[in-house]
PDB file of C-alpha atoms in Angstrom:
ATOM      1  CA  MET P   1      -0.024  -0.052   0.179  1.00 78.00           C
ATOM      2  CA  ILE P   2       2.835   2.347   0.905  1.00 83.00           C
ATOM      3  CA  PHE P   3       4.669   1.485  -2.157  1.00 86.00           C
ATOM      4  CA  ALA P   4       1.734   1.910  -4.554  1.00 83.00           C
ATOM      5  CA  SER P   5       0.770   5.282  -3.058  1.00 80.00           C
ATOM      6  CA  TRP P   6       4.459   6.695  -3.337  1.00 79.00           C
ATOM      7  CA  VAL P   7       4.379   5.379  -6.764  1.00 82.00           C
ATOM      8  CA  VAL P   8       1.437   7.696  -7.597  1.00 75.00           C
ATOM      9  CA  GLN P   9       3.015  10.244  -6.141  1.00 73.00           C
ATOM     10  CA  GLY P  10       6.207   9.690  -7.957  1.00 73.00           C
ATOM     11  CA  ILE P  11       4.019   9.931 -11.412  1.00 71.00           C
ATOM     12  CA  SER P  12       1.965  12.687 -10.484  1.00 64.00           C
ATOM     13  CA  GLY P  13       3.561  14.644  -8.068  1.00 62.00           C
ATOM     14  CA  PHE P  14       0.266  14.637  -6.027  1.00 62.00           C
ATOM     15  CA  GLY P  15      -1.884  12.180  -4.303  1.00 63.00           C
ATOM     16  CA  GLY P  16       0.325   9.953  -2.767  1.00 73.00           C
ATOM     17  CA  GLY P  17      -0.890  10.909   0.750  1.00 78.00           C
ATOM     18  CA  VAL P  18      -4.608  10.697   0.163  1.00 83.00           C
ATOM     19  CA  PHE P  19      -4.181   7.330  -1.543  1.00 82.00           C
ATOM     20  CA  MET P  20      -1.707   6.352   1.757  1.00 83.00           C
ATOM     21  CA  VAL P  21      -4.513   7.658   4.437  1.00 85.00           C
ATOM     22  CA  THR P  22      -7.064   5.944   2.303  1.00 86.00           C
ATOM     23  CA  LEU P  23      -5.619   2.522   1.626  1.00 85.00           C
ATOM     24  CA  LEU P  24      -4.420   2.287   5.628  1.00 85.00           C
ATOM     25  CA  SER P  25      -7.393   3.276   7.084  1.00 86.00           C
ATOM     26  CA  LEU P  26      -9.104   0.135   5.425  1.00 85.00           C
ATOM     27  CA  VAL P  27      -6.608  -2.223   7.739  1.00 86.00           C
ATOM     28  CA  MET P  28      -5.653   0.037  10.396  1.00 86.00           C
ATOM     29  CA  ASN P  29      -6.985   2.933  12.796  1.00 88.00           C
ATOM     30  CA  ILE P  30      -7.252   6.341  10.563  1.00 87.00           C
ATOM     31  CA  LYS P  31      -5.390   7.641  13.655  1.00 87.00           C
ATOM     32  CA  SER P  32      -2.544   4.995  13.635  1.00 88.00           C
ATOM     33  CA  ALA P  33      -2.179   5.291  10.002  1.00 87.00           C
ATOM     34  CA  VAL P  34      -1.654   9.144   9.912  1.00 88.00           C
ATOM     35  CA  LEU P  35       0.748   9.260  13.015  1.00 88.00           C
ATOM     36  CA  THR P  36       2.870   6.254  11.874  1.00 88.00           C
ATOM     37  CA  PHE P  37       3.191   7.609   8.394  1.00 85.00           C
ATOM     38  CA  SER P  38       4.247  10.859   9.362  1.00 87.00           C
ATOM     39  CA  PHE P  39       7.586   9.525  10.363  1.00 86.00           C
ATOM     40  CA  ILE P  40       8.339   8.342   6.676  1.00 82.00           C
ATOM     41  CA  GLN P  41       6.522  11.512   4.969  1.00 80.00           C
ATOM     42  CA  ALA P  42       9.653  13.698   4.654  1.00 79.00           C
ATOM     43  CA  LEU P  43      11.635  11.026   2.636  1.00 78.00           C
ATOM     44  CA  GLY P  44      10.103  11.444  -0.541  1.00 72.00           C
ATOM     45  CA  PRO P  45      10.622  15.213  -0.930  1.00 76.00           C
ATOM     46  CA  LEU P  46      14.025  15.224   0.775  1.00 80.00           C
ATOM     47  CA  SER P  47      15.140  12.673  -1.640  1.00 73.00           C
ATOM     48  CA  ILE P  48      14.053  14.926  -4.522  1.00 71.00           C
ATOM     49  CA  LEU P  49      15.887  17.717  -3.047  1.00 77.00           C
ATOM     50  CA  LEU P  50      19.035  15.934  -2.806  1.00 77.00           C
ATOM     51  CA  VAL P  51      19.257  15.333  -6.545  1.00 72.00           C
ATOM     52  CA  SER P  52      17.382  18.312  -7.809  1.00 70.00           C
ATOM     53  CA  LYS P  53      19.137  21.830  -8.854  1.00 73.00           C
ATOM     54  CA  SER P  54      19.027  24.213  -5.999  1.00 75.00           C
ATOM     55  CA  TYR P  55      17.125  27.633  -6.081  1.00 75.00           C
ATOM     56  CA  LYS P  56      17.600  30.560  -3.812  1.00 76.00           C
ATOM     57  CA  PRO P  57      14.312  30.725  -1.966  1.00 73.00           C
ATOM     58  CA  ASN P  58      12.174  33.953  -1.327  1.00 76.00           C
ATOM     59  CA  MET P  59      12.805  34.021   2.369  1.00 79.00           C
ATOM     60  CA  ARG P  60       9.677  36.406   2.922  1.00 83.00           C
ATOM     61  CA  MET P  61       7.409  33.707   1.414  1.00 85.00           C
ATOM     62  CA  ILE P  62       8.858  30.829   3.001  1.00 84.00           C
ATOM     63  CA  PHE P  63       8.629  32.704   6.375  1.00 88.00           C
ATOM     64  CA  TYR P  64       4.941  33.511   5.933  1.00 89.00           C
ATOM     65  CA  LEU P  65       4.066  29.872   5.088  1.00 90.00           C
ATOM     66  CA  ILE P  66       6.084  28.332   7.888  1.00 91.00           C
ATOM     67  CA  THR P  67       4.775  30.725  10.481  1.00 93.00           C
ATOM     68  CA  GLY P  68       1.190  30.153   9.634  1.00 93.00           C
ATOM     69  CA  SER P  69       1.717  26.536   9.073  1.00 93.00           C
ATOM     70  CA  PHE P  70       3.132  26.166  12.953  1.00 94.00           C
ATOM     71  CA  VAL P  71      -0.141  27.830  14.131  1.00 94.00           C
ATOM     72  CA  GLY P  72      -2.248  25.711  11.966  1.00 94.00           C
ATOM     73  CA  ILE P  73      -0.540  22.289  13.051  1.00 93.00           C
ATOM     74  CA  PHE P  74      -0.567  23.507  16.586  1.00 94.00           C
ATOM     75  CA  LEU P  75      -4.697  23.603  16.213  1.00 94.00           C
ATOM     76  CA  GLY P  76      -5.048  20.419  14.173  1.00 92.00           C
ATOM     77  CA  ALA P  77      -2.816  18.502  16.531  1.00 91.00           C
ATOM     78  CA  HIS P  78      -5.104  19.585  19.179  1.00 91.00           C
ATOM     79  CA  ILE P  79      -8.369  18.487  17.071  1.00 91.00           C
ATOM     80  CA  LEU P  80      -6.349  15.229  16.112  1.00 89.00           C
ATOM     81  CA  LYS P  81      -5.964  13.996  19.986  1.00 86.00           C
ATOM     82  CA  ILE P  82      -9.619  14.708  20.661  1.00 89.00           C
ATOM     83  CA  ILE P  83     -11.613  13.858  17.414  1.00 88.00           C
ATOM     84  CA  SER P  84     -12.959   9.940  17.061  1.00 89.00           C
ATOM     85  CA  ALA P  85     -11.699   7.691  14.219  1.00 87.00           C
ATOM     86  CA  THR P  86     -15.080   7.607  12.718  1.00 89.00           C
ATOM     87  CA  TYR P  87     -15.257  11.532  12.610  1.00 90.00           C
ATOM     88  CA  MET P  88     -11.704  11.819  11.555  1.00 90.00           C
ATOM     89  CA  GLU P  89     -12.537   9.342   8.720  1.00 90.00           C
ATOM     90  CA  MET P  90     -15.714  11.477   7.620  1.00 91.00           C
ATOM     91  CA  PHE P  91     -13.500  14.803   7.976  1.00 90.00           C
ATOM     92  CA  SER P  92     -10.725  13.138   5.803  1.00 89.00           C
ATOM     93  CA  GLY P  93     -13.236  12.042   3.203  1.00 91.00           C
ATOM     94  CA  LEU P  94     -14.615  15.487   2.821  1.00 92.00           C
ATOM     95  CA  PHE P  95     -11.362  17.051   2.527  1.00 88.00           C
ATOM     96  CA  PHE P  96     -10.381  14.739  -0.140  1.00 88.00           C
ATOM     97  CA  ILE P  97     -13.358  15.258  -2.270  1.00 91.00           C
ATOM     98  CA  SER P  98     -12.731  19.014  -1.796  1.00 87.00           C
ATOM     99  CA  ILE P  99      -8.987  18.166  -3.250  1.00 81.00           C
ATOM    100  CA  GLY P 100     -10.053  16.410  -5.999  1.00 83.00           C
ATOM    101  CA  ILE P 101     -13.004  18.990  -7.083  1.00 83.00           C
ATOM    102  CA  PHE P 102     -10.583  21.811  -6.889  1.00 77.00           C
ATOM    103  CA  ASP P 103      -7.754  20.399  -8.680  1.00 73.00           C
ATOM    104  CA  SER P 104     -10.316  19.109 -11.048  1.00 74.00           C
ATOM    105  CA  LEU P 105     -11.292  22.649 -11.728  1.00 72.00           C
ATOM    106  CA  PHE P 106      -7.626  23.789 -12.047  1.00 65.00           C
ATOM    107  CA  ILE P 107      -6.810  21.566 -14.652  1.00 60.00           C
ATOM    108  CA  PHE P 108      -9.848  22.395 -16.817  1.00 62.00           C
ATOM    109  CA  LYS P 109      -8.998  26.223 -16.104  1.00 57.00           C
ATOM    110  CA  ASN P 110     -12.665  26.998 -14.641  1.00 51.00           C
ATOM    111  CA  GLU P 111     -13.356  30.494 -14.405  1.00 46.00           C
ATOM    112  CA  LEU P 112     -13.450  30.089 -10.540  1.00 49.00           C
ATOM    113  CA  LEU P 113      -9.981  29.684 -10.649  1.00 52.00           C
ATOM    114  CA  ASP P 114      -9.698  33.061 -11.712  1.00 54.00           C
ATOM    115  CA  LEU P 115      -9.623  33.915  -8.214  1.00 52.00           C
ATOM    116  CA  THR P 116      -6.321  32.396  -7.684  1.00 53.00           C
ATOM    117  CA  SER P 117      -4.453  34.731  -9.797  1.00 56.00           C
ATOM    118  CA  LYS P 118      -4.821  37.525  -6.971  1.00 63.00           C
ATOM    119  CA  ILE P 119      -2.820  35.324  -4.536  1.00 67.00           C
ATOM    120  CA  GLU P 120       0.153  37.484  -3.600  1.00 73.00           C
ATOM    121  CA  ILE P 121       3.390  36.391  -1.414  1.00 76.00           C
ATOM    122  CA  LYS P 122       1.499  38.250   1.620  1.00 78.00           C
ATOM    123  CA  HIS P 123      -1.182  35.828   1.883  1.00 82.00           C
ATOM    124  CA  GLY P 124       1.174  32.804   2.506  1.00 85.00           C
ATOM    125  CA  PHE P 125       0.388  33.024   6.535  1.00 91.00           C
ATOM    126  CA  PHE P 126      -2.951  32.472   5.962  1.00 91.00           C
ATOM    127  CA  VAL P 127      -2.263  29.945   3.460  1.00 89.00           C
ATOM    128  CA  GLY P 128       0.406  28.186   6.158  1.00 91.00           C
ATOM    129  CA  VAL P 129      -2.470  28.438   8.571  1.00 93.00           C
ATOM    130  CA  VAL P 130      -5.039  26.386   6.299  1.00 90.00           C
ATOM    131  CA  SER P 131      -2.400  23.883   5.227  1.00 89.00           C
ATOM    132  CA  GLY P 132      -1.273  23.401   8.898  1.00 92.00           C
ATOM    133  CA  VAL P 133      -4.493  22.624  10.174  1.00 92.00           C
ATOM    134  CA  PHE P 134      -5.344  19.980   7.526  1.00 88.00           C
ATOM    135  CA  SER P 135      -1.708  18.446   8.032  1.00 88.00           C
ATOM    136  CA  GLY P 136      -2.136  18.471  12.071  1.00 90.00           C
ATOM    137  CA  ILE P 137      -5.640  16.232  11.654  1.00 88.00           C
ATOM    138  CA  VAL P 138      -5.213  14.040   8.321  1.00 86.00           C
ATOM    139  CA  GLY P 139      -1.617  14.828   7.689  1.00 85.00           C
ATOM    140  CA  ILE P 140      -1.978  16.042   4.625  1.00 82.00           C
ATOM    141  CA  GLY P 141      -1.793  19.796   3.966  1.00 78.00           C
ATOM    142  CA  GLY P 142      -0.062  20.420   0.634  1.00 74.00           C
ATOM    143  CA  PRO P 143      -2.628  21.354  -1.725  1.00 73.00           C
ATOM    144  CA  PRO P 144      -3.523  25.167  -0.350  1.00 80.00           C
ATOM    145  CA  ALA P 145       0.379  25.508  -0.233  1.00 82.00           C
ATOM    146  CA  ALA P 146       0.649  24.077  -3.899  1.00 77.00           C
ATOM    147  CA  ILE P 147      -1.900  26.147  -5.088  1.00 75.00           C
ATOM    148  CA  TYR P 148      -0.049  29.422  -3.646  1.00 80.00           C
ATOM    149  CA  LEU P 149       3.393  28.581  -4.930  1.00 80.00           C
ATOM    150  CA  ARG P 150       1.945  27.760  -8.272  1.00 75.00           C
ATOM    151  CA  ASN P 151       0.825  31.251  -8.407  1.00 75.00           C
ATOM    152  CA  ILE P 152       4.200  32.867  -6.893  1.00 79.00           C
ATOM    153  CA  VAL P 153       6.681  30.887  -8.828  1.00 78.00           C
ATOM    154  CA  LYS P 154       6.178  30.531 -12.477  1.00 73.00           C
ATOM    155  CA  GLU P 155       9.320  27.999 -13.142  1.00 76.00           C
ATOM    156  CA  PHE P 156       8.154  24.401 -12.645  1.00 69.00           C
ATOM    157  CA  ASP P 157      11.504  22.996 -11.445  1.00 73.00           C
ATOM    158  CA  GLU P 158      11.906  25.887  -8.808  1.00 78.00           C
ATOM    159  CA  TYR P 159       8.263  25.408  -7.832  1.00 77.00           C
ATOM    160  CA  ARG P 160       8.970  21.846  -7.219  1.00 75.00           C
ATOM    161  CA  TYR P 161      12.148  22.466  -5.191  1.00 80.00           C
ATOM    162  CA  LEU P 162      10.341  24.783  -2.977  1.00 83.00           C
ATOM    163  CA  ILE P 163       7.313  22.938  -2.660  1.00 81.00           C
ATOM    164  CA  SER P 164       9.547  20.078  -1.586  1.00 81.00           C
ATOM    165  CA  ILE P 165      11.139  22.301   1.198  1.00 86.00           C
ATOM    166  CA  TYR P 166       8.011  23.353   2.479  1.00 86.00           C
ATOM    167  CA  PHE P 167       7.051  19.465   2.779  1.00 85.00           C
ATOM    168  CA  VAL P 168      10.286  18.696   4.557  1.00 87.00           C
ATOM    169  CA  LEU P 169      10.112  21.633   7.355  1.00 89.00           C
ATOM    170  CA  MET P 170       5.979  20.957   7.880  1.00 89.00           C
ATOM    171  CA  VAL P 171       6.660  17.516   8.636  1.00 89.00           C
ATOM    172  CA  GLY P 172       9.226  18.152  11.075  1.00 91.00           C
ATOM    173  CA  ILE P 173       7.006  20.683  12.805  1.00 91.00           C
ATOM    174  CA  ARG P 174       4.128  18.461  13.024  1.00 91.00           C
ATOM    175  CA  LEU P 175       6.193  15.691  14.606  1.00 92.00           C
ATOM    176  CA  PHE P 176       7.744  18.239  16.913  1.00 92.00           C
ATOM    177  CA  ILE P 177       4.173  19.649  17.794  1.00 92.00           C
ATOM    178  CA  TYR P 178       2.851  15.905  18.241  1.00 91.00           C
ATOM    179  CA  TYR P 179       5.529  15.394  20.169  1.00 90.00           C
ATOM    180  CA  ILE P 180       5.060  18.124  22.862  1.00 90.00           C
ATOM    181  CA  LEU P 181       1.371  17.468  22.611  1.00 87.00           C
ATOM    182  CA  HIS P 182       2.537  13.610  23.786  1.00 84.00           C
ATOM    183  CA  ALA P 183       0.212  12.694  20.427  1.00 83.00           C
ATOM    184  CA  PHE P 184       1.995   9.600  19.675  1.00 84.00           C
ATOM    185  CA  SER P 185       0.249   6.797  21.596  1.00 81.00           C
ATOM    186  CA  ASN P 186      -1.251   5.366  18.384  1.00 80.00           C
ATOM    187  CA  VAL P 187       2.241   5.349  16.434  1.00 86.00           C
ATOM    188  CA  ARG P 188       3.027   1.892  15.147  1.00 87.00           C
ATOM    189  CA  TYR P 189       6.629   1.772  15.529  1.00 88.00           C
ATOM    190  CA  GLU P 190       7.324  -1.475  14.241  1.00 89.00           C
ATOM    191  CA  TYR P 191       6.054  -0.339  10.733  1.00 89.00           C
ATOM    192  CA  ILE P 192       8.393   3.013  10.207  1.00 89.00           C
ATOM    193  CA  ALA P 193      11.510   1.363   8.819  1.00 88.00           C
ATOM    194  CA  TYR P 194       9.413  -0.960   6.306  1.00 87.00           C
ATOM    195  CA  TRP P 195       7.331   2.084   5.088  1.00 86.00           C
ATOM    196  CA  GLY P 196      10.400   4.254   4.942  1.00 87.00           C
ATOM    197  CA  VAL P 197      11.901   1.811   2.434  1.00 87.00           C
ATOM    198  CA  ALA P 198       8.347   1.398   0.407  1.00 88.00           C
ATOM    199  CA  SER P 199       8.142   5.167  -0.203  1.00 85.00           C
ATOM    200  CA  VAL P 200      11.623   5.826  -1.427  1.00 82.00           C
ATOM    201  CA  MET P 201      11.130   2.720  -3.598  1.00 87.00           C
ATOM    202  CA  GLY P 202       7.907   3.958  -4.594  1.00 86.00           C
ATOM    203  CA  LEU P 203       8.586   7.423  -5.389  1.00 81.00           C
ATOM    204  CA  TRP P 204      11.772   6.789  -7.546  1.00 81.00           C
ATOM    205  CA  THR P 205       9.421   4.005  -9.464  1.00 87.00           C
ATOM    206  CA  GLY P 206       6.889   6.227 -10.064  1.00 83.00           C
ATOM    207  CA  ARG P 207       9.337   8.963 -11.146  1.00 77.00           C
ATOM    208  CA  PHE P 208      10.632   6.402 -13.917  1.00 84.00           C
ATOM    209  CA  ILE P 209       7.253   5.335 -15.060  1.00 82.00           C
ATOM    210  CA  SER P 210       6.084   9.159 -15.449  1.00 75.00           C
ATOM    211  CA  ARG P 211       8.475   9.282 -18.519  1.00 78.00           C
ATOM    212  CA  PHE P 212       6.275   6.914 -20.420  1.00 78.00           C
ATOM    213  CA  ILE P 213       2.781   8.076 -19.443  1.00 73.00           C
ATOM    214  CA  ASN P 214       0.796  10.706 -21.182  1.00 68.00           C
ATOM    215  CA  LYS P 215       0.539  13.492 -18.623  1.00 62.00           C
ATOM    216  CA  ARG P 216      -2.437  14.941 -19.575  1.00 63.00           C
ATOM    217  CA  TYR P 217      -4.230  11.425 -19.045  1.00 64.00           C
ATOM    218  CA  LEU P 218      -2.615  11.347 -15.732  1.00 66.00           C
ATOM    219  CA  ASN P 219      -3.563  14.840 -14.783  1.00 64.00           C
ATOM    220  CA  LEU P 220      -7.209  13.835 -15.608  1.00 70.00           C
ATOM    221  CA  SER P 221      -7.374  10.797 -13.272  1.00 75.00           C
ATOM    222  CA  VAL P 222      -5.722  11.906 -10.120  1.00 76.00           C
ATOM    223  CA  PRO P 223      -8.807  14.033  -9.023  1.00 80.00           C
ATOM    224  CA  PHE P 224     -11.140  11.769  -9.884  1.00 84.00           C
ATOM    225  CA  LEU P 225      -9.159   8.803  -7.788  1.00 83.00           C
ATOM    226  CA  THR P 226      -8.857  11.375  -4.923  1.00 85.00           C
ATOM    227  CA  ILE P 227     -12.643  11.918  -5.272  1.00 90.00           C
ATOM    228  CA  ILE P 228     -13.148   8.252  -5.182  1.00 90.00           C
ATOM    229  CA  CYS P 229     -11.003   8.001  -1.924  1.00 89.00           C
ATOM    230  CA  GLY P 230     -12.943  10.662  -0.233  1.00 90.00           C
ATOM    231  CA  ILE P 231     -16.034   8.936  -0.788  1.00 94.00           C
ATOM    232  CA  LEU P 232     -14.663   5.526   0.558  1.00 92.00           C
ATOM    233  CA  LEU P 233     -13.895   7.090   3.587  1.00 91.00           C
ATOM    234  CA  ILE P 234     -17.081   9.068   4.209  1.00 93.00           C
ATOM    235  CA  ALA P 235     -18.801   5.600   3.491  1.00 92.00           C
ATOM    236  CA  LYS P 236     -16.511   3.882   6.312  1.00 89.00           C
ATOM    237  CA  GLY P 237     -17.254   6.749   8.773  1.00 86.00           C
ATOM    238  CA  LEU P 238     -20.850   6.455   8.074  1.00 88.00           C
ATOM    239  CA  LYS P 239     -20.943   2.733   8.388  1.00 85.00           C
ATOM    240  CA  SER P 240     -19.545   3.052  11.983  1.00 77.00           C
ATOM    241  CA  PHE P 241     -22.396   4.825  13.418  1.00 68.00           C
TER     242      PHE P 241
END
């Protein structure tokens, strides 16, 4: 499951965390899934940073994002501690459906997305808070930051480099906050090493496969599959009532 999720991430650059949470929640408690994969979540973007061309980041932009993310993750981690697994599944499902719908709109260049053209560097704090809240609860907060960076950074390689830096920093902040809030009681430590190996292998397998796949069809399929994941989680949550 971890390998397959990171293959998707390596191919499309998006969606690995969504599939990971959904698939793992079918065989284990969703809180355990989110907390445990947090330990290996930074391996993928970190490996990308190690082989990518470096860029000088806009420190003002990074400061806004990280400061906002710290606040958001702190709030999200508090919610994670008190929310039940059932409500967490339903919340995650709604979040995934919204990601899928918005990403579909982005791909089809819907007029609603003209709003994103007004995004400026100073909006980074608010974007960081939103990303942080979802990251703290669900373990996935990348989409708001990705939309923000897409509109600020025009070169794709620089965008990929900056989003990788952001992901690595955000995972580190999240683990620190989970630690000070004593939120690690559901972690399955025996899985971390195996999942770490599977994530790196999956990411690079996906990057290799992506050379032979039509990106247009791939971009169309990922939002659809993300929505399916959201529906599955909501159905699983409703079944528990």
